[in-house]
Amino acid sequence: MTQTPHGSPPVPARPPRTAQLRLLLRLTLLSLGVNVADTVVQALTGPLTLLPGMEDVLRVPWIPGGGPAAVLALYGVVLTTALYALVWFPLREQMQWGWILGLVFCCLAVLGDVVDLAVLLLGGDVLPALSTAALVAVNVLWLVVAGRPGVRAALR
């Protein structure tokens, strides 16, 4: 291995960013947006069952309505955004571990959302079921695109 003029080892060249990787990055952001929308729809339309006394604990005066569903939705959106960031930033830098983490998170999300979709359909909740179905569709598309050879070729 040759040394650079400053005595440090050379930095390996990054593979070119492929069209499939750019599509995967866009799908990651789309999935985040659909996930946030699904959370809002379910918070506004879905029933919320809490243990007795928990409503007072989860009431926040600065949230409109201050209801527990709004507080839990806000916490869910913050946590979800952090998990998407754990995937999106490494993918943007073309790091393979971000792709692997994305596959794991996406598979778990699809499994959980399919169960959620079945429960919503059995309960007759049409609007939350539609938003969850959209989320499942985007995440399945993410998995399909993530498996393309052009994505793996762009990772180091």
CSV table of N, CA and C in Angstrom, one decimal:
chain,number,residue,atom,x,y,z
A,1,MET,N,0.8,-1.2,0.0
A,1,MET,CA,0.0,0.0,0.0
A,1,MET,C,0.9,1.2,0.0
A,2,THR,N,0.5,2.2,-0.9
A,2,THR,CA,1.3,3.4,-1.0
A,2,THR,C,0.8,4.4,0.0
A,3,GLN,N,1.7,5.3,0.4
A,3,GLN,CA,1.4,6.3,1.4
A,3,GLN,C,1.1,7.6,0.6
A,4,THR,N,0.3,8.5,1.2
A,4,THR,CA,0.1,9.8,0.6
A,4,THR,C,1.2,10.7,0.9
A,5,PRO,N,1.4,11.9,0.3
A,5,PRO,CA,2.5,12.7,0.6
A,5,PRO,C,2.6,13.1,2.1
A,6,HIS,N,1.5,13.1,2.8
A,6,HIS,CA,1.5,13.4,4.2
A,6,HIS,C,1.8,12.3,5.2
A,7,GLY,N,2.0,11.1,4.6
A,7,GLY,CA,2.3,9.9,5.4
A,7,GLY,C,1.1,9.1,5.9
A,8,SER,N,-0.1,9.5,5.5
A,8,SER,CA,-1.2,8.8,6.0
A,8,SER,C,-1.7,7.8,4.9
A,9,PRO,N,-2.3,6.7,5.3
A,9,PRO,CA,-2.8,5.8,4.2
A,9,PRO,C,-3.9,6.4,3.3
A,10,PRO,N,-3.9,6.0,2.1
A,10,PRO,CA,-4.9,6.6,1.2
A,10,PRO,C,-6.3,6.2,1.6
A,11,VAL,N,-7.3,7.1,1.4
A,11,VAL,CA,-8.7,6.8,1.7
A,11,VAL,C,-9.2,6.1,0.5
A,12,PRO,N,-9.9,4.9,0.7
A,12,PRO,CA,-10.4,4.2,-0.5
A,12,PRO,C,-11.5,5.0,-1.1
A,13,ALA,N,-11.6,4.9,-2.4
A,13,ALA,CA,-12.5,5.7,-3.2
A,13,ALA,C,-13.9,5.1,-2.9
A,14,ARG,N,-14.9,6.0,-2.8
A,14,ARG,CA,-16.3,5.6,-2.6
A,14,ARG,C,-16.8,5.1,-4.0
A,15,PRO,N,-17.6,4.0,-4.0
A,15,PRO,CA,-18.2,3.6,-5.2
A,15,PRO,C,-19.2,4.7,-5.7
A,16,PRO,N,-19.5,4.7,-7.0
A,16,PRO,CA,-20.4,5.7,-7.5
A,16,PRO,C,-21.8,5.4,-6.9
A,17,ARG,N,-22.5,6.5,-6.7
A,17,ARG,CA,-23.9,6.4,-6.2
A,17,ARG,C,-24.8,6.0,-7.3
A,18,THR,N,-25.5,4.9,-7.3
A,18,THR,CA,-26.3,4.4,-8.4
A,18,THR,C,-27.7,5.0,-8.3
A,19,ALA,N,-28.4,4.9,-9.4
A,19,ALA,CA,-29.8,5.4,-9.4
A,19,ALA,C,-30.7,4.6,-8.4
A,20,GLN,N,-30.4,3.3,-8.3
A,20,GLN,CA,-31.2,2.5,-7.3
A,20,GLN,C,-30.9,3.0,-5.9
A,21,LEU,N,-29.7,3.4,-5.5
A,21,LEU,CA,-29.4,3.9,-4.2
A,21,LEU,C,-30.1,5.2,-4.0
A,22,ARG,N,-30.1,6.1,-5.0
A,22,ARG,CA,-30.9,7.3,-4.9
A,22,ARG,C,-32.4,7.1,-4.7
A,23,LEU,N,-32.9,6.1,-5.4
A,23,LEU,CA,-34.3,5.7,-5.2
A,23,LEU,C,-34.6,5.2,-3.8
A,24,LEU,N,-33.7,4.4,-3.3
A,24,LEU,CA,-33.8,3.9,-2.0
A,24,LEU,C,-33.8,5.0,-0.9
A,25,LEU,N,-32.9,6.0,-1.1
A,25,LEU,CA,-32.9,7.2,-0.2
A,25,LEU,C,-34.2,7.9,-0.3
A,26,ARG,N,-34.8,8.1,-1.4
A,26,ARG,CA,-36.1,8.8,-1.6
A,26,ARG,C,-37.2,8.0,-0.9
A,27,LEU,N,-37.2,6.7,-1.1
A,27,LEU,CA,-38.2,5.8,-0.5
A,27,LEU,C,-38.1,5.8,1.0
A,28,THR,N,-36.9,6.0,1.5
A,28,THR,CA,-36.7,6.0,3.0
A,28,THR,C,-37.4,7.3,3.5
A,29,LEU,N,-37.2,8.4,2.9
A,29,LEU,CA,-37.9,9.6,3.3
A,29,LEU,C,-39.4,9.5,3.1
A,30,LEU,N,-39.9,8.9,2.0
A,30,LEU,CA,-41.3,8.7,1.7
A,30,LEU,C,-41.9,7.8,2.8
A,31,SER,N,-41.2,6.8,3.2
A,31,SER,CA,-41.6,5.9,4.3
A,31,SER,C,-41.8,6.6,5.6
A,32,LEU,N,-40.8,7.5,5.9
A,32,LEU,CA,-40.9,8.3,7.1
A,32,LEU,C,-42.2,9.2,7.0
A,33,GLY,N,-42.4,9.8,5.9
A,33,GLY,CA,-43.6,10.7,5.8
A,33,GLY,C,-44.9,9.9,5.9
A,34,VAL,N,-45.0,8.8,5.3
A,34,VAL,CA,-46.2,8.0,5.4
A,34,VAL,C,-46.4,7.4,6.8
A,35,ASN,N,-45.3,7.1,7.5
A,35,ASN,CA,-45.3,6.6,8.8
A,35,ASN,C,-45.8,7.7,9.8
A,36,VAL,N,-45.4,8.9,9.6
A,36,VAL,CA,-45.8,10.0,10.4
A,36,VAL,C,-47.3,10.3,10.2
A,37,ALA,N,-47.7,10.3,8.9
A,37,ALA,CA,-49.1,10.4,8.5
A,37,ALA,C,-50.0,9.3,9.2
A,38,ASP,N,-49.5,8.1,9.1
A,38,ASP,CA,-50.2,7.0,9.7
A,38,ASP,C,-50.4,7.1,11.2
A,39,THR,N,-49.3,7.6,11.8
A,39,THR,CA,-49.4,7.8,13.3
A,39,THR,C,-50.4,8.9,13.6
A,40,VAL,N,-50.5,10.0,12.8
A,40,VAL,CA,-51.4,11.0,13.1
A,40,VAL,C,-52.9,10.5,12.9
A,41,VAL,N,-53.1,9.8,11.8
A,41,VAL,CA,-54.4,9.3,11.5
A,41,VAL,C,-54.9,8.3,12.6
A,42,GLN,N,-54.0,7.5,13.1
A,42,GLN,CA,-54.4,6.5,14.1
A,42,GLN,C,-54.6,7.2,15.5
A,43,ALA,N,-53.8,8.3,15.7
A,43,ALA,CA,-54.0,9.1,17.0
A,43,ALA,C,-55.3,9.8,16.9
A,44,LEU,N,-55.7,10.3,15.8
A,44,LEU,CA,-57.0,11.0,15.7
A,44,LEU,C,-58.2,10.1,15.6
A,45,THR,N,-58.1,8.9,15.1
A,45,THR,CA,-59.3,8.1,14.8
A,45,THR,C,-59.3,6.9,15.7
A,46,GLY,N,-58.2,6.4,16.1
A,46,GLY,CA,-58.2,5.1,16.8
A,46,GLY,C,-58.5,5.2,18.3
A,47,PRO,N,-59.1,4.2,18.9
A,47,PRO,CA,-59.4,4.2,20.3
A,47,PRO,C,-58.1,4.1,21.1
A,48,LEU,N,-58.0,4.7,22.2
A,48,LEU,CA,-56.8,4.6,23.1
A,48,LEU,C,-57.2,4.0,24.4
A,49,THR,N,-56.6,2.9,24.8
A,49,THR,CA,-56.9,2.3,26.0
A,49,THR,C,-55.7,2.4,26.9
A,50,LEU,N,-55.9,3.0,28.1
A,50,LEU,CA,-54.8,3.2,29.0
A,50,LEU,C,-55.2,2.6,30.4
A,51,LEU,N,-54.2,2.4,31.2
A,51,LEU,CA,-54.4,1.9,32.5
A,51,LEU,C,-55.1,3.1,33.3
A,52,PRO,N,-55.8,2.7,34.3
A,52,PRO,CA,-56.5,3.8,35.1
A,52,PRO,C,-55.5,4.7,35.7
A,53,GLY,N,-55.7,6.0,35.6
A,53,GLY,CA,-54.8,7.0,36.1
A,53,GLY,C,-53.7,7.5,35.2
A,54,MET,N,-53.6,6.9,34.0
A,54,MET,CA,-52.5,7.2,33.1
A,54,MET,C,-52.9,8.5,32.3
A,55,GLU,N,-54.2,8.8,32.2
A,55,GLU,CA,-54.5,10.0,31.4
A,55,GLU,C,-54.0,11.3,32.0
A,56,ASP,N,-54.0,11.4,33.3
A,56,ASP,CA,-53.4,12.5,33.9
A,56,ASP,C,-51.9,12.6,33.8
A,57,VAL,N,-51.2,11.5,33.8
A,57,VAL,CA,-49.8,11.4,33.6
A,57,VAL,C,-49.4,11.9,32.2
A,58,LEU,N,-50.2,11.5,31.2
A,58,LEU,CA,-49.8,11.8,29.8
A,58,LEU,C,-50.5,13.1,29.3
A,59,ARG,N,-51.1,13.9,30.1
A,59,ARG,CA,-51.7,15.1,29.7
A,59,ARG,C,-50.7,16.2,29.7
A,60,VAL,N,-50.5,16.9,28.5
A,60,VAL,CA,-49.6,18.0,28.4
A,60,VAL,C,-50.3,19.2,28.0
A,61,PRO,N,-50.2,20.3,28.8
A,61,PRO,CA,-51.0,21.5,28.5
A,61,PRO,C,-50.7,22.2,27.2
A,62,TRP,N,-49.4,22.1,26.7
A,62,TRP,CA,-49.1,22.8,25.5
A,62,TRP,C,-49.4,22.1,24.2
A,63,ILE,N,-50.0,20.9,24.3
A,63,ILE,CA,-50.5,20.2,23.1
A,63,ILE,C,-51.9,20.5,23.0
A,64,PRO,N,-52.4,20.9,21.8
A,64,PRO,CA,-53.9,21.1,21.6
A,64,PRO,C,-54.7,19.9,22.0
A,65,GLY,N,-55.6,20.1,22.9
A,65,GLY,CA,-56.4,19.0,23.4
A,65,GLY,C,-55.7,18.4,24.6
A,66,GLY,N,-54.4,18.4,24.6
A,66,GLY,CA,-53.6,17.8,25.7
A,66,GLY,C,-53.9,16.3,26.0
A,67,GLY,N,-54.5,15.7,25.0
A,67,GLY,CA,-54.9,14.3,25.3
A,67,GLY,C,-53.8,13.3,25.2
A,68,PRO,N,-53.9,12.2,25.8
A,68,PRO,CA,-52.9,11.1,25.8
A,68,PRO,C,-52.5,10.6,24.4
A,69,ALA,N,-53.5,10.6,23.5
A,69,ALA,CA,-53.2,10.1,22.2
A,69,ALA,C,-52.3,11.0,21.5
A,70,ALA,N,-52.4,12.4,21.7
A,70,ALA,CA,-51.5,13.3,21.1
A,70,ALA,C,-50.1,13.2,21.7
A,71,VAL,N,-50.0,13.0,22.9
A,71,VAL,CA,-48.7,12.9,23.6
A,71,VAL,C,-48.0,11.6,23.1
A,72,LEU,N,-48.7,10.5,23.1
A,72,LEU,CA,-48.1,9.2,22.6
A,72,LEU,C,-47.8,9.3,21.1
A,73,ALA,N,-48.6,10.0,20.3
A,73,ALA,CA,-48.2,10.2,18.9
A,73,ALA,C,-47.0,11.0,18.8
A,74,LEU,N,-46.8,12.0,19.6
A,74,LEU,CA,-45.6,12.9,19.5
A,74,LEU,C,-44.4,12.1,19.9
A,75,TYR,N,-44.5,11.3,20.9
A,75,TYR,CA,-43.3,10.5,21.3
A,75,TYR,C,-43.0,9.4,20.2
A,76,GLY,N,-44.1,8.9,19.6
A,76,GLY,CA,-43.9,7.9,18.5
A,76,GLY,C,-43.2,8.5,17.3
A,77,VAL,N,-43.6,9.7,17.0
A,77,VAL,CA,-43.0,10.4,15.8
A,77,VAL,C,-41.5,10.7,16.1
A,78,VAL,N,-41.2,11.2,17.3
A,78,VAL,CA,-39.8,11.5,17.6
A,78,VAL,C,-39.0,10.2,17.6
A,79,LEU,N,-39.4,9.1,18.2
A,79,LEU,CA,-38.7,7.9,18.1
A,79,LEU,C,-38.6,7.3,16.7
A,80,THR,N,-39.6,7.4,16.0
A,80,THR,CA,-39.6,6.9,14.6
A,80,THR,C,-38.6,7.7,13.7
A,81,THR,N,-38.6,9.0,13.9
A,81,THR,CA,-37.7,9.9,13.2
A,81,THR,C,-36.2,9.5,13.5
A,82,ALA,N,-36.0,9.3,14.8
A,82,ALA,CA,-34.6,8.9,15.2
A,82,ALA,C,-34.2,7.5,14.5
A,83,LEU,N,-35.1,6.6,14.4
A,83,LEU,CA,-34.8,5.3,13.8
A,83,LEU,C,-34.6,5.4,12.3
A,84,TYR,N,-35.4,6.3,11.7
A,84,TYR,CA,-35.2,6.5,10.2
A,84,TYR,C,-33.8,7.2,10.0
A,85,ALA,N,-33.5,8.1,10.9
A,85,ALA,CA,-32.2,8.8,10.8
A,85,ALA,C,-31.0,7.8,10.9
A,86,LEU,N,-31.2,6.8,11.7
A,86,LEU,CA,-30.1,5.7,11.9
A,86,LEU,C,-29.9,5.0,10.6
A,87,VAL,N,-30.9,5.0,9.7
A,87,VAL,CA,-30.8,4.3,8.4
A,87,VAL,C,-30.4,5.2,7.3
A,88,TRP,N,-31.1,6.4,7.3
A,88,TRP,CA,-30.9,7.3,6.1
A,88,TRP,C,-29.5,7.9,6.0
A,89,PHE,N,-28.9,8.4,7.2
A,89,PHE,CA,-27.6,9.0,7.1
A,89,PHE,C,-26.5,8.0,6.7
A,90,PRO,N,-26.5,6.8,7.3
A,90,PRO,CA,-25.4,5.8,6.8
A,90,PRO,C,-25.7,5.4,5.3
A,91,LEU,N,-26.9,5.3,4.9
A,91,LEU,CA,-27.2,5.0,3.5
A,91,LEU,C,-26.7,6.1,2.6
A,92,ARG,N,-26.9,7.3,3.0
A,92,ARG,CA,-26.5,8.5,2.2
A,92,ARG,C,-25.0,8.5,2.1
A,93,GLU,N,-24.3,8.0,3.1
A,93,GLU,CA,-22.8,7.9,3.1
A,93,GLU,C,-22.4,6.6,2.5
A,94,GLN,N,-23.3,5.8,2.0
A,94,GLN,CA,-23.1,4.6,1.3
A,94,GLN,C,-22.4,3.5,2.2
A,95,MET,N,-22.8,3.5,3.4
A,95,MET,CA,-22.3,2.5,4.4
A,95,MET,C,-23.2,1.3,4.4
A,96,GLN,N,-22.6,0.1,4.3
A,96,GLN,CA,-23.4,-1.1,4.3
A,96,GLN,C,-24.2,-1.4,5.5
A,97,TRP,N,-23.6,-1.0,6.7
A,97,TRP,CA,-24.3,-1.3,7.9
A,97,TRP,C,-25.7,-0.5,8.0
A,98,GLY,N,-25.8,0.6,7.4
A,98,GLY,CA,-27.1,1.4,7.3
A,98,GLY,C,-28.1,0.6,6.5
A,99,TRP,N,-27.6,0.0,5.4
A,99,TRP,CA,-28.5,-0.9,4.6
A,99,TRP,C,-29.0,-2.1,5.4
A,100,ILE,N,-28.1,-2.7,6.1
A,100,ILE,CA,-28.5,-3.9,6.9
A,100,ILE,C,-29.5,-3.5,8.0
A,101,LEU,N,-29.2,-2.4,8.7
A,101,LEU,CA,-30.1,-1.9,9.7
A,101,LEU,C,-31.5,-1.6,9.1
A,102,GLY,N,-31.4,-1.0,7.9
A,102,GLY,CA,-32.7,-0.7,7.2
A,102,GLY,C,-33.5,-1.9,6.9
A,103,LEU,N,-32.8,-3.0,6.4
A,103,LEU,CA,-33.5,-4.2,6.2
A,103,LEU,C,-34.1,-4.8,7.4
A,104,VAL,N,-33.4,-4.8,8.5
A,104,VAL,CA,-34.0,-5.3,9.8
A,104,VAL,C,-35.2,-4.5,10.2
A,105,PHE,N,-35.0,-3.2,10.3
A,105,PHE,CA,-36.1,-2.3,10.7
A,105,PHE,C,-37.3,-2.5,9.8
A,106,CYS,N,-37.1,-2.5,8.5
A,106,CYS,CA,-38.2,-2.5,7.5
A,106,CYS,C,-38.9,-3.9,7.6
A,107,CYS,N,-38.2,-5.0,7.8
A,107,CYS,CA,-38.9,-6.3,7.9
A,107,CYS,C,-39.7,-6.3,9.2
A,108,LEU,N,-39.2,-5.8,10.3
A,108,LEU,CA,-40.0,-5.8,11.5
A,108,LEU,C,-41.2,-4.9,11.4
A,109,ALA,N,-41.0,-3.7,10.7
A,109,ALA,CA,-42.1,-2.8,10.5
A,109,ALA,C,-43.2,-3.4,9.6
A,110,VAL,N,-42.8,-4.1,8.6
A,110,VAL,CA,-43.8,-4.7,7.7
A,110,VAL,C,-44.6,-5.8,8.5
A,111,LEU,N,-43.9,-6.6,9.3
A,111,LEU,CA,-44.6,-7.7,10.0
A,111,LEU,C,-45.6,-7.0,11.0
A,112,GLY,N,-45.1,-6.0,11.8
A,112,GLY,CA,-46.0,-5.4,12.7
A,112,GLY,C,-47.1,-4.7,12.1
A,113,ASP,N,-46.9,-4.0,11.0
A,113,ASP,CA,-48.0,-3.3,10.3
A,113,ASP,C,-49.0,-4.2,9.6
A,114,VAL,N,-48.6,-5.4,9.2
A,114,VAL,CA,-49.5,-6.3,8.6
A,114,VAL,C,-50.5,-6.8,9.8
A,115,VAL,N,-49.9,-7.1,10.9
A,115,VAL,CA,-50.8,-7.5,12.1
A,115,VAL,C,-51.7,-6.3,12.4
A,116,ASP,N,-51.2,-5.1,12.5
A,116,ASP,CA,-52.0,-3.9,12.8
A,116,ASP,C,-53.1,-3.7,11.7
A,117,LEU,N,-52.8,-3.9,10.5
A,117,LEU,CA,-53.7,-3.8,9.4
A,117,LEU,C,-54.9,-4.8,9.6
A,118,ALA,N,-54.5,-6.1,9.9
A,118,ALA,CA,-55.5,-7.1,10.2
A,118,ALA,C,-56.5,-6.7,11.3
A,119,VAL,N,-55.9,-6.2,12.4
A,119,VAL,CA,-56.7,-5.8,13.5
A,119,VAL,C,-57.6,-4.6,13.2
A,120,LEU,N,-57.1,-3.7,12.4
A,120,LEU,CA,-57.9,-2.5,12.0
A,120,LEU,C,-59.0,-2.9,11.1
A,121,LEU,N,-58.8,-3.8,10.1
A,121,LEU,CA,-59.8,-4.3,9.2
A,121,LEU,C,-60.9,-5.1,10.0
A,122,LEU,N,-60.4,-5.9,10.9
A,122,LEU,CA,-61.4,-6.7,11.7
A,122,LEU,C,-62.3,-5.8,12.6
A,123,GLY,N,-61.7,-4.7,13.0
A,123,GLY,CA,-62.4,-3.7,13.8
A,123,GLY,C,-63.3,-2.7,13.0
A,124,GLY,N,-63.1,-2.8,11.7
A,124,GLY,CA,-63.9,-1.9,10.8
A,124,GLY,C,-63.4,-0.4,10.8
A,125,ASP,N,-62.2,-0.2,11.2
A,125,ASP,CA,-61.6,1.1,11.1
A,125,ASP,C,-61.0,1.4,9.7
A,126,VAL,N,-61.7,2.0,8.8
A,126,VAL,CA,-61.3,2.1,7.4
A,126,VAL,C,-60.2,3.0,7.2
A,127,LEU,N,-60.3,4.3,7.7
A,127,LEU,CA,-59.3,5.3,7.5
A,127,LEU,C,-57.9,4.9,8.0
A,128,PRO,N,-57.8,4.4,9.3
A,128,PRO,CA,-56.5,3.9,9.8
A,128,PRO,C,-56.0,2.7,9.0
A,129,ALA,N,-56.9,1.9,8.5
A,129,ALA,CA,-56.5,0.7,7.7
A,129,ALA,C,-55.9,1.2,6.4
A,130,LEU,N,-56.5,2.2,5.8
A,130,LEU,CA,-55.9,2.7,4.5
A,130,LEU,C,-54.6,3.3,4.7
A,131,SER,N,-54.4,4.0,5.8
A,131,SER,CA,-53.0,4.7,6.0
A,131,SER,C,-52.0,3.6,6.3
A,132,THR,N,-52.4,2.6,7.0
A,132,THR,CA,-51.5,1.5,7.4
A,132,THR,C,-51.2,0.6,6.1
A,133,ALA,N,-52.2,0.5,5.2
A,133,ALA,CA,-51.9,-0.3,4.0
A,133,ALA,C,-51.0,0.5,3.1
A,134,ALA,N,-51.1,1.8,3.1
A,134,ALA,CA,-50.1,2.6,2.3
A,134,ALA,C,-48.7,2.5,2.9
A,135,LEU,N,-48.6,2.4,4.2
A,135,LEU,CA,-47.3,2.3,4.8
A,135,LEU,C,-46.7,0.9,4.5
A,136,VAL,N,-47.5,-0.2,4.5
A,136,VAL,CA,-47.0,-1.5,4.2
A,136,VAL,C,-46.6,-1.5,2.7
A,137,ALA,N,-47.3,-0.9,1.8
A,137,ALA,CA,-46.9,-0.9,0.4
A,137,ALA,C,-45.6,-0.2,0.2
A,138,VAL,N,-45.4,1.0,0.9
A,138,VAL,CA,-44.1,1.7,0.7
A,138,VAL,C,-43.0,0.9,1.3
A,139,ASN,N,-43.2,0.3,2.4
A,139,ASN,CA,-42.1,-0.5,3.0
A,139,ASN,C,-41.8,-1.8,2.2
A,140,VAL,N,-42.8,-2.4,1.6
A,140,VAL,CA,-42.5,-3.6,0.8
A,140,VAL,C,-41.7,-3.1,-0.4
A,141,LEU,N,-42.1,-2.0,-1.0
A,141,LEU,CA,-41.3,-1.4,-2.1
A,141,LEU,C,-39.9,-1.1,-1.7
A,142,TRP,N,-39.7,-0.6,-0.5
A,142,TRP,CA,-38.4,-0.3,0.0
A,142,TRP,C,-37.5,-1.6,0.0
A,143,LEU,N,-38.2,-2.7,0.5
A,143,LEU,CA,-37.4,-3.9,0.6
A,143,LEU,C,-37.1,-4.4,-0.8
A,144,VAL,N,-38.0,-4.3,-1.8
A,144,VAL,CA,-37.7,-4.7,-3.1
A,144,VAL,C,-36.5,-3.9,-3.7
A,145,VAL,N,-36.6,-2.6,-3.6
A,145,VAL,CA,-35.5,-1.8,-4.1
A,145,VAL,C,-34.2,-2.0,-3.4
A,146,ALA,N,-34.2,-2.3,-2.1
A,146,ALA,CA,-33.0,-2.5,-1.3
A,146,ALA,C,-32.3,-3.8,-1.7
A,147,GLY,N,-33.1,-4.8,-2.3
A,147,GLY,CA,-32.5,-6.0,-2.7
A,147,GLY,C,-31.9,-6.0,-4.1
A,148,ARG,N,-32.0,-4.8,-4.8
A,148,ARG,CA,-31.5,-4.7,-6.2
A,148,ARG,C,-29.9,-4.7,-6.1
A,149,PRO,N,-29.3,-5.3,-7.2
A,149,PRO,CA,-27.9,-5.3,-7.2
A,149,PRO,C,-27.2,-3.9,-7.3
A,150,GLY,N,-27.9,-2.9,-7.9
A,150,GLY,CA,-27.4,-1.6,-8.0
A,150,GLY,C,-27.2,-0.9,-6.6
A,151,VAL,N,-28.1,-1.3,-5.7
A,151,VAL,CA,-28.0,-0.8,-4.3
A,151,VAL,C,-26.7,-1.4,-3.6
A,152,ARG,N,-26.6,-2.7,-3.7
A,152,ARG,CA,-25.5,-3.3,-3.0
A,152,ARG,C,-24.2,-2.9,-3.6
A,153,ALA,N,-24.2,-2.6,-4.9
A,153,ALA,CA,-22.9,-2.2,-5.6
A,153,ALA,C,-22.5,-0.8,-5.2
A,154,ALA,N,-23.4,0.0,-4.7
A,154,ALA,CA,-23.0,1.3,-4.3
A,154,ALA,C,-22.6,1.4,-2.8
A,155,LEU,N,-22.6,0.3,-2.1
A,155,LEU,CA,-22.3,0.3,-0.7
A,155,LEU,C,-20.8,-0.1,-0.5
A,156,ARG,N,-20.2,0.4,0.6
A,156,ARG,CA,-18.9,0.0,0.9
A,156,ARG,C,-18.8,-0.7,2.2
